[in-house]
mmCIF file of C-alpha atoms in Angstrom:
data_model
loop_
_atom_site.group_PDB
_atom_site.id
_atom_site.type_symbol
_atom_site.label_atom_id
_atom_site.label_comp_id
_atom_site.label_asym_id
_atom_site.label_seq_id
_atom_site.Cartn_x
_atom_site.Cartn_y
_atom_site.Cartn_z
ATOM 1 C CA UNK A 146 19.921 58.353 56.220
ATOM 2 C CA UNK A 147 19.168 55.439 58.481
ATOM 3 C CA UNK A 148 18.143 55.844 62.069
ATOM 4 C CA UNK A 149 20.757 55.557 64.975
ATOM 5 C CA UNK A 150 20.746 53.203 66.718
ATOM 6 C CA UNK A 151 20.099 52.886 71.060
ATOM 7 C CA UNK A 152 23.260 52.939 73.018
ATOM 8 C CA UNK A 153 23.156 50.821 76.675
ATOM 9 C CA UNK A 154 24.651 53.759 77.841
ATOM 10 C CA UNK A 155 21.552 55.644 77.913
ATOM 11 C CA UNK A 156 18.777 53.728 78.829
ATOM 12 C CA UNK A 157 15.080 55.147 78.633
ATOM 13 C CA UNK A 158 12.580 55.564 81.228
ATOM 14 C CA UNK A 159 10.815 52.110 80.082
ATOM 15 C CA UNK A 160 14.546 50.237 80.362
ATOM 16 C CA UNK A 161 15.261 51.338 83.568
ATOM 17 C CA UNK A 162 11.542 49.892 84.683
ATOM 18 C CA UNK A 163 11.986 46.821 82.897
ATOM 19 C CA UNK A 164 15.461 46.365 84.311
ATOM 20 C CA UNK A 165 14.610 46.986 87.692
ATOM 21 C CA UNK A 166 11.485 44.561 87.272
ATOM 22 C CA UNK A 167 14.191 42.271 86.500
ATOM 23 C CA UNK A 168 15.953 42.232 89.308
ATOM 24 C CA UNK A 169 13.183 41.850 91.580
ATOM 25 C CA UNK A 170 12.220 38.620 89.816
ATOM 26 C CA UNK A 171 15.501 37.389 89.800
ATOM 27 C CA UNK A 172 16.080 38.195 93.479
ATOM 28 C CA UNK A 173 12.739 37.011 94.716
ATOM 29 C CA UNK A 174 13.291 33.458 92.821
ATOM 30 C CA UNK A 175 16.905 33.023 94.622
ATOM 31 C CA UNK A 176 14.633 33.460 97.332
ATOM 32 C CA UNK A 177 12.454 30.898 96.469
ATOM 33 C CA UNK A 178 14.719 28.555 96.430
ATOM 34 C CA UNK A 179 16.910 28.844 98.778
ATOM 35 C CA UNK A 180 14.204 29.579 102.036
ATOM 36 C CA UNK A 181 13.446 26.933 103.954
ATOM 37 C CA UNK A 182 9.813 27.604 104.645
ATOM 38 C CA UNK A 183 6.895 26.184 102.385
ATOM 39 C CA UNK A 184 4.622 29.091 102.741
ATOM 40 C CA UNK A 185 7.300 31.464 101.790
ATOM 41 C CA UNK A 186 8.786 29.874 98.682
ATOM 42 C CA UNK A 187 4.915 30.407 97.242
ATOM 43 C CA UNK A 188 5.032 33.348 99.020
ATOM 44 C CA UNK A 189 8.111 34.684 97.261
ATOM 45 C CA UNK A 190 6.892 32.962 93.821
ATOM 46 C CA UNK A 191 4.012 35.141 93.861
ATOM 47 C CA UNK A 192 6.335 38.083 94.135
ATOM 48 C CA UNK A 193 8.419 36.989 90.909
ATOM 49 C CA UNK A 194 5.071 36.182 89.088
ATOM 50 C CA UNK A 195 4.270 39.599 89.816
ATOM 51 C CA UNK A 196 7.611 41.031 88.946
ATOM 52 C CA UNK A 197 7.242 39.394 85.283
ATOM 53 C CA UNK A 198 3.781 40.621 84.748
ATOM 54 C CA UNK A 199 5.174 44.583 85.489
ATOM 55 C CA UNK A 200 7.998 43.260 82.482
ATOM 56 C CA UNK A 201 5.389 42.510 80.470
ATOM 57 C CA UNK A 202 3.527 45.907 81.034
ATOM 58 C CA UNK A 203 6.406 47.692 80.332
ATOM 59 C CA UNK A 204 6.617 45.627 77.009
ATOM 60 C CA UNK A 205 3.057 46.414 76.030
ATOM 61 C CA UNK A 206 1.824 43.322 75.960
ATOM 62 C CA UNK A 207 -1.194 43.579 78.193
ATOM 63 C CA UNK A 208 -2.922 40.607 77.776
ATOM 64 C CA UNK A 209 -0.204 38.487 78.793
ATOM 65 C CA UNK A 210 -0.179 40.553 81.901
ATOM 66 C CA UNK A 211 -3.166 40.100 82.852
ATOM 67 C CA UNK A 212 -3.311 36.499 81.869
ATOM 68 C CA UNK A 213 0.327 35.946 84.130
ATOM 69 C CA UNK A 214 -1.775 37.719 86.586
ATOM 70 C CA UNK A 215 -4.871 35.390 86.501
ATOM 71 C CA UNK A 216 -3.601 32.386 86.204
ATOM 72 C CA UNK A 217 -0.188 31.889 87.692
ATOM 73 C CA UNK A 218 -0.390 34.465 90.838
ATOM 74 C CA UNK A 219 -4.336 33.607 91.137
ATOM 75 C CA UNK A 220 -4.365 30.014 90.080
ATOM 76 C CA UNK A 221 -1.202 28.084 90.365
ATOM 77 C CA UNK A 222 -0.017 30.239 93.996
ATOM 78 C CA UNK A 223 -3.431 29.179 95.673
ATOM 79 C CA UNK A 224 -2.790 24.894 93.870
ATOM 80 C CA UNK A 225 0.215 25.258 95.850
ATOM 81 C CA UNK A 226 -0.954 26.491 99.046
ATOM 82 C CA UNK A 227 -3.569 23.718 99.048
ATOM 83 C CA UNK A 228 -1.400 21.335 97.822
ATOM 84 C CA UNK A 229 0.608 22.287 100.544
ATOM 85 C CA UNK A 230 -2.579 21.971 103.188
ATOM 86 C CA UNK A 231 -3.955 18.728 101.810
ATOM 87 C CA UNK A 232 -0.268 16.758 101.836
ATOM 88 C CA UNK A 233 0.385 17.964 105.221
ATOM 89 C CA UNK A 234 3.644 19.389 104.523
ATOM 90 C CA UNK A 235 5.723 21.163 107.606
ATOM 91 C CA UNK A 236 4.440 24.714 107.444
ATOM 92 C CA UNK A 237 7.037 26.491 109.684
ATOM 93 C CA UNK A 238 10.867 26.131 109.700
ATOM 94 C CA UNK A 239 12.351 22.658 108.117
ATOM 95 C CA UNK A 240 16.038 21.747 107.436
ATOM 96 C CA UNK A 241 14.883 18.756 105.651
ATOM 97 C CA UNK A 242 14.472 20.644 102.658
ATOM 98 C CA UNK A 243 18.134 21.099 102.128
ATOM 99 C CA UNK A 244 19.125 18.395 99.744
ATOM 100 C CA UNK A 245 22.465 19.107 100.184
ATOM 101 C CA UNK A 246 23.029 19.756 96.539
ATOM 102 C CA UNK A 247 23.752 23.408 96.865
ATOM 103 C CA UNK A 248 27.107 23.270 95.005
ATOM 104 C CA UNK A 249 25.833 21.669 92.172
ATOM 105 C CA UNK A 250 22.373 23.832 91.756
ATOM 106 C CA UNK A 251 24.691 26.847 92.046
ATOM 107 C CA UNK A 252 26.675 25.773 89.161
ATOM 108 C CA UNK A 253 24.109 24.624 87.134
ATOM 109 C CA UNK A 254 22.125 27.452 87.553
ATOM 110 C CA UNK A 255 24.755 29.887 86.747
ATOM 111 C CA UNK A 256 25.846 27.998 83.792
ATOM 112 C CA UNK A 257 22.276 27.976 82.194
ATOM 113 C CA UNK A 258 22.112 31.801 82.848
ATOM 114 C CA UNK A 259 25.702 32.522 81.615
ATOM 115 C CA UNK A 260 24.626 30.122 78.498
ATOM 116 C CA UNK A 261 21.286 31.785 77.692
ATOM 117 C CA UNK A 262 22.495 35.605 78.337
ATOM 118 C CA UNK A 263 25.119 34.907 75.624
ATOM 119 C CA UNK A 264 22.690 33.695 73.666
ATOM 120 C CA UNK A 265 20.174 36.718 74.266
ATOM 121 C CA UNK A 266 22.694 39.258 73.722
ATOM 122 C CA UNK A 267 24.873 38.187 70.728
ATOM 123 C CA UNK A 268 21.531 36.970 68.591
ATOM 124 C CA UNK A 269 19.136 40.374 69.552
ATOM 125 C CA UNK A 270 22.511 43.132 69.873
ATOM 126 C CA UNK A 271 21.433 44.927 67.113
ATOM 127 C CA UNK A 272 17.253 43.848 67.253
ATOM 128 C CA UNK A 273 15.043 47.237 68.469
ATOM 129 C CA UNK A 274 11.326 46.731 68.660
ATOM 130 C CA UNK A 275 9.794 50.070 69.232
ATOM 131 C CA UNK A 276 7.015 50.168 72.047
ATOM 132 C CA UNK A 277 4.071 50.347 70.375
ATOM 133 C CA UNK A 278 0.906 49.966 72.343
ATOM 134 C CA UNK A 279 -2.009 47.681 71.043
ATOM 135 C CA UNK A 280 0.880 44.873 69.814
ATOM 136 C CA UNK A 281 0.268 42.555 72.646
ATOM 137 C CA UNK A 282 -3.832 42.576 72.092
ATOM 138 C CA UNK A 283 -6.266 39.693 72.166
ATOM 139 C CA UNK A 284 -6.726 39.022 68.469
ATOM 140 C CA UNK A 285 -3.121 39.100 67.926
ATOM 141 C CA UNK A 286 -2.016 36.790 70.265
ATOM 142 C CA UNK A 287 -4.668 34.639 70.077
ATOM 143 C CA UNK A 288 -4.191 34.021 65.919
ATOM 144 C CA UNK A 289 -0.829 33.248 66.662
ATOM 145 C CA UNK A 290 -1.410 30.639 69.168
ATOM 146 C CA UNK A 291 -4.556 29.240 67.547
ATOM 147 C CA UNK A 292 -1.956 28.968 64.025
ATOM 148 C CA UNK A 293 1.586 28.808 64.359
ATOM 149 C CA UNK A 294 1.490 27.809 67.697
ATOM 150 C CA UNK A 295 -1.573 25.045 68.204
ATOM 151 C CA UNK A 296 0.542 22.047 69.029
ATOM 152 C CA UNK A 297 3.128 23.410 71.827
ATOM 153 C CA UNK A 298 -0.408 24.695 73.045
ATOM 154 C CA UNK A 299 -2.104 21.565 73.361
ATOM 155 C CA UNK A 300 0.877 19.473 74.421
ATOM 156 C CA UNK A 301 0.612 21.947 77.551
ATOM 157 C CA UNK A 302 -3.324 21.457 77.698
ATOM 158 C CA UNK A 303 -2.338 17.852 78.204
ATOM 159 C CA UNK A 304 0.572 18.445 80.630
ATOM 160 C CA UNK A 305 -1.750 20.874 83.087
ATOM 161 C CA UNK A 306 -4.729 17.722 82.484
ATOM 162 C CA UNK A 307 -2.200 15.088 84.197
ATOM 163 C CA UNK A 308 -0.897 17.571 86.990
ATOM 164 C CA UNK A 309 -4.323 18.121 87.862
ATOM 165 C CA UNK A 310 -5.749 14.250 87.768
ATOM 166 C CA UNK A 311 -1.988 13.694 90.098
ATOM 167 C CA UNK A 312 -3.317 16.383 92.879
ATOM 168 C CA UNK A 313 -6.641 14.958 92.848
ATOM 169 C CA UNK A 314 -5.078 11.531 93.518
ATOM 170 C CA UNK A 315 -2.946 12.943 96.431
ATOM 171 C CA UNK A 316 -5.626 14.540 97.655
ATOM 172 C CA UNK A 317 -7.791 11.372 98.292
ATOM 173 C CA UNK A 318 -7.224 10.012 101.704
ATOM 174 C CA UNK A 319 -9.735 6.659 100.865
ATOM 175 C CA UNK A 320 -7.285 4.947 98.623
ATOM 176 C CA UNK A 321 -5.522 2.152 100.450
ATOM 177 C CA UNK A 322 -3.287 -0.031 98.794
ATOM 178 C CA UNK A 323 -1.850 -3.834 99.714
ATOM 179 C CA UNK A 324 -4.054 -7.108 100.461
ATOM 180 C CA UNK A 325 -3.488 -6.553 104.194
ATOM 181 C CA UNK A 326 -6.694 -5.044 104.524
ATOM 182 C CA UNK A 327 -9.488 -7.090 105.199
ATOM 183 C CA UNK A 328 -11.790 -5.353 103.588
ATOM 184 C CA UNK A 329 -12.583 -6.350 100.361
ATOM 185 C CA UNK A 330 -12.767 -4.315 97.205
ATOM 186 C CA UNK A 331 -16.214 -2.898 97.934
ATOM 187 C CA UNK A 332 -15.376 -1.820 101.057
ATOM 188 C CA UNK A 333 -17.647 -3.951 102.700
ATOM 189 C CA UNK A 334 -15.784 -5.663 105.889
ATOM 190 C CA UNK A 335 -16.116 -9.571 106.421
ATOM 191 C CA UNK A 336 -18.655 -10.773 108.650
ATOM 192 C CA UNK A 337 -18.405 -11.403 112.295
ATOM 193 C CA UNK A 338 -17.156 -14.837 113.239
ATOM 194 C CA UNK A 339 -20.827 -17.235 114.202
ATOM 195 C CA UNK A 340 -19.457 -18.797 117.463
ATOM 196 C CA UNK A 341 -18.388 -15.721 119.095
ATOM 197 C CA UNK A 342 -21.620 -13.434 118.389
ATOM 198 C CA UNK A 343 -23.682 -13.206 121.492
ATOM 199 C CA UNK A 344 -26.441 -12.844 119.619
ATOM 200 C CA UNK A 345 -26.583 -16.003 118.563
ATOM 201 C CA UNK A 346 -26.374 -18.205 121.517
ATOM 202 C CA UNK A 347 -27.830 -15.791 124.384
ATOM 203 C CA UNK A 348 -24.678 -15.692 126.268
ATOM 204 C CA UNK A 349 -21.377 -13.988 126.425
ATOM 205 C CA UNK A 350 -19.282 -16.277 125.566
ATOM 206 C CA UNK A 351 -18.859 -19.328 122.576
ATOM 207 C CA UNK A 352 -20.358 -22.101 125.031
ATOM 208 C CA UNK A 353 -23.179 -23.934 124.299
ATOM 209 C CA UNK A 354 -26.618 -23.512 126.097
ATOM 210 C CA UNK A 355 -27.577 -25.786 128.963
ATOM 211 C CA UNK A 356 -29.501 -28.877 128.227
ATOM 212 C CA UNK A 357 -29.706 -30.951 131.331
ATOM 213 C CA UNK A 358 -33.025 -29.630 132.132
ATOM 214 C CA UNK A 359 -36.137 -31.506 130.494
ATOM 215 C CA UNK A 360 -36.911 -35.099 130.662
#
């Protein structure tokens, strides 16, 4: 006798969570998006980084919560901020943001979501995996990553290296480029030009000293 299987009629307790999880990480990153405040849009990412940690939860998988948790509301939210504070970006209100692209994004985006729902739903219709707790552990996840999935892993290692070495860059405000300046490479400017140093000749000004006194 095999097992029946779950209508979407009648969703569990976990479902309903996970589906209302969902929404609020869908709706908070049309909200990022589409606000035209700096601040917010990290604001409002935090909020979808959050949502999809709770999804995760629901789907026992712990450690990934916590890790989601740690590093993208904890870590990447606060590299924006500062990112945001060191490149001097408008913090309030800015209509320059609007690339005027909204069309476009709009059907793209709904495209892509139309494309990978399809995808979702006619690959996993039929694909239950019960709720187990202790799947999403530490030594599970980490022997997969460590094995099956070592390159994707360090390809990313490499990608988060050069985002880090470009913010460092932006952040430095003693880089100066062109041969305008007249410093020279070490910094050092040129020296003073001889005939107009007072120091040298006593007086104010480039004219010689007096010499019709003496003999």
């Amino acid at each position: 006798m095999t097992e029946a299987v779950p209508s979407y009629l009648s969703p569990t307790g976990q479902e309903i969570v996970f589906l209302l999880l969902g929404a609020v990480a869908v709706g908070s990153a049309l909200l990022v998006v589409t606000t035209k405040q700096l601040v917010h849009a990290a604001l409002w990412l935090v909020v979808a980084f959050g949502a999809l940690a709770g999804c995760y939860l629901v789907l026992t998988a712990e450690f990934v919560a916590w890790v989601q948790v740690l590093i993208y509301v904890g870590a990447v939210i606060v590299l924006l901020l500062f990112g945001i504070m060191l490149t001097r970006a408008p913090v309030g209100r800015s209509t320059d943001l609007d690339s005027g692209n909204r069309v476009a994004a709009t059907v793209v985006a709904l495209a892509t979501a139309g494309v990978l729902v399809t995808v979702v739903i006619d690959g996993f219709r039929t694909a239950y995996a019960p709720l187990t707790p202790g799947a999403g552990a530490a030594s599970e996840l980490g022997g997969s990553i460590f094995s099956t999935w070592v390159l994707p892993f360090e390809a990313l290692s490499v990608l988060l290296l050069a985002a880090l070495i470009g913010a460092i860059v932006l952040s430095r405000t003693d880089i100066r480029g062109g041969a305008s300046d007249p410093a020279d490479a070490s910094g050092v400017p040129p020296p003073a030009d001889p005939v107009d140093d007072p120091s040298r000749t006593g007086t104010s000004g480039g004219s010689p000293p007096d010499q019709t006194g003496g003999h």
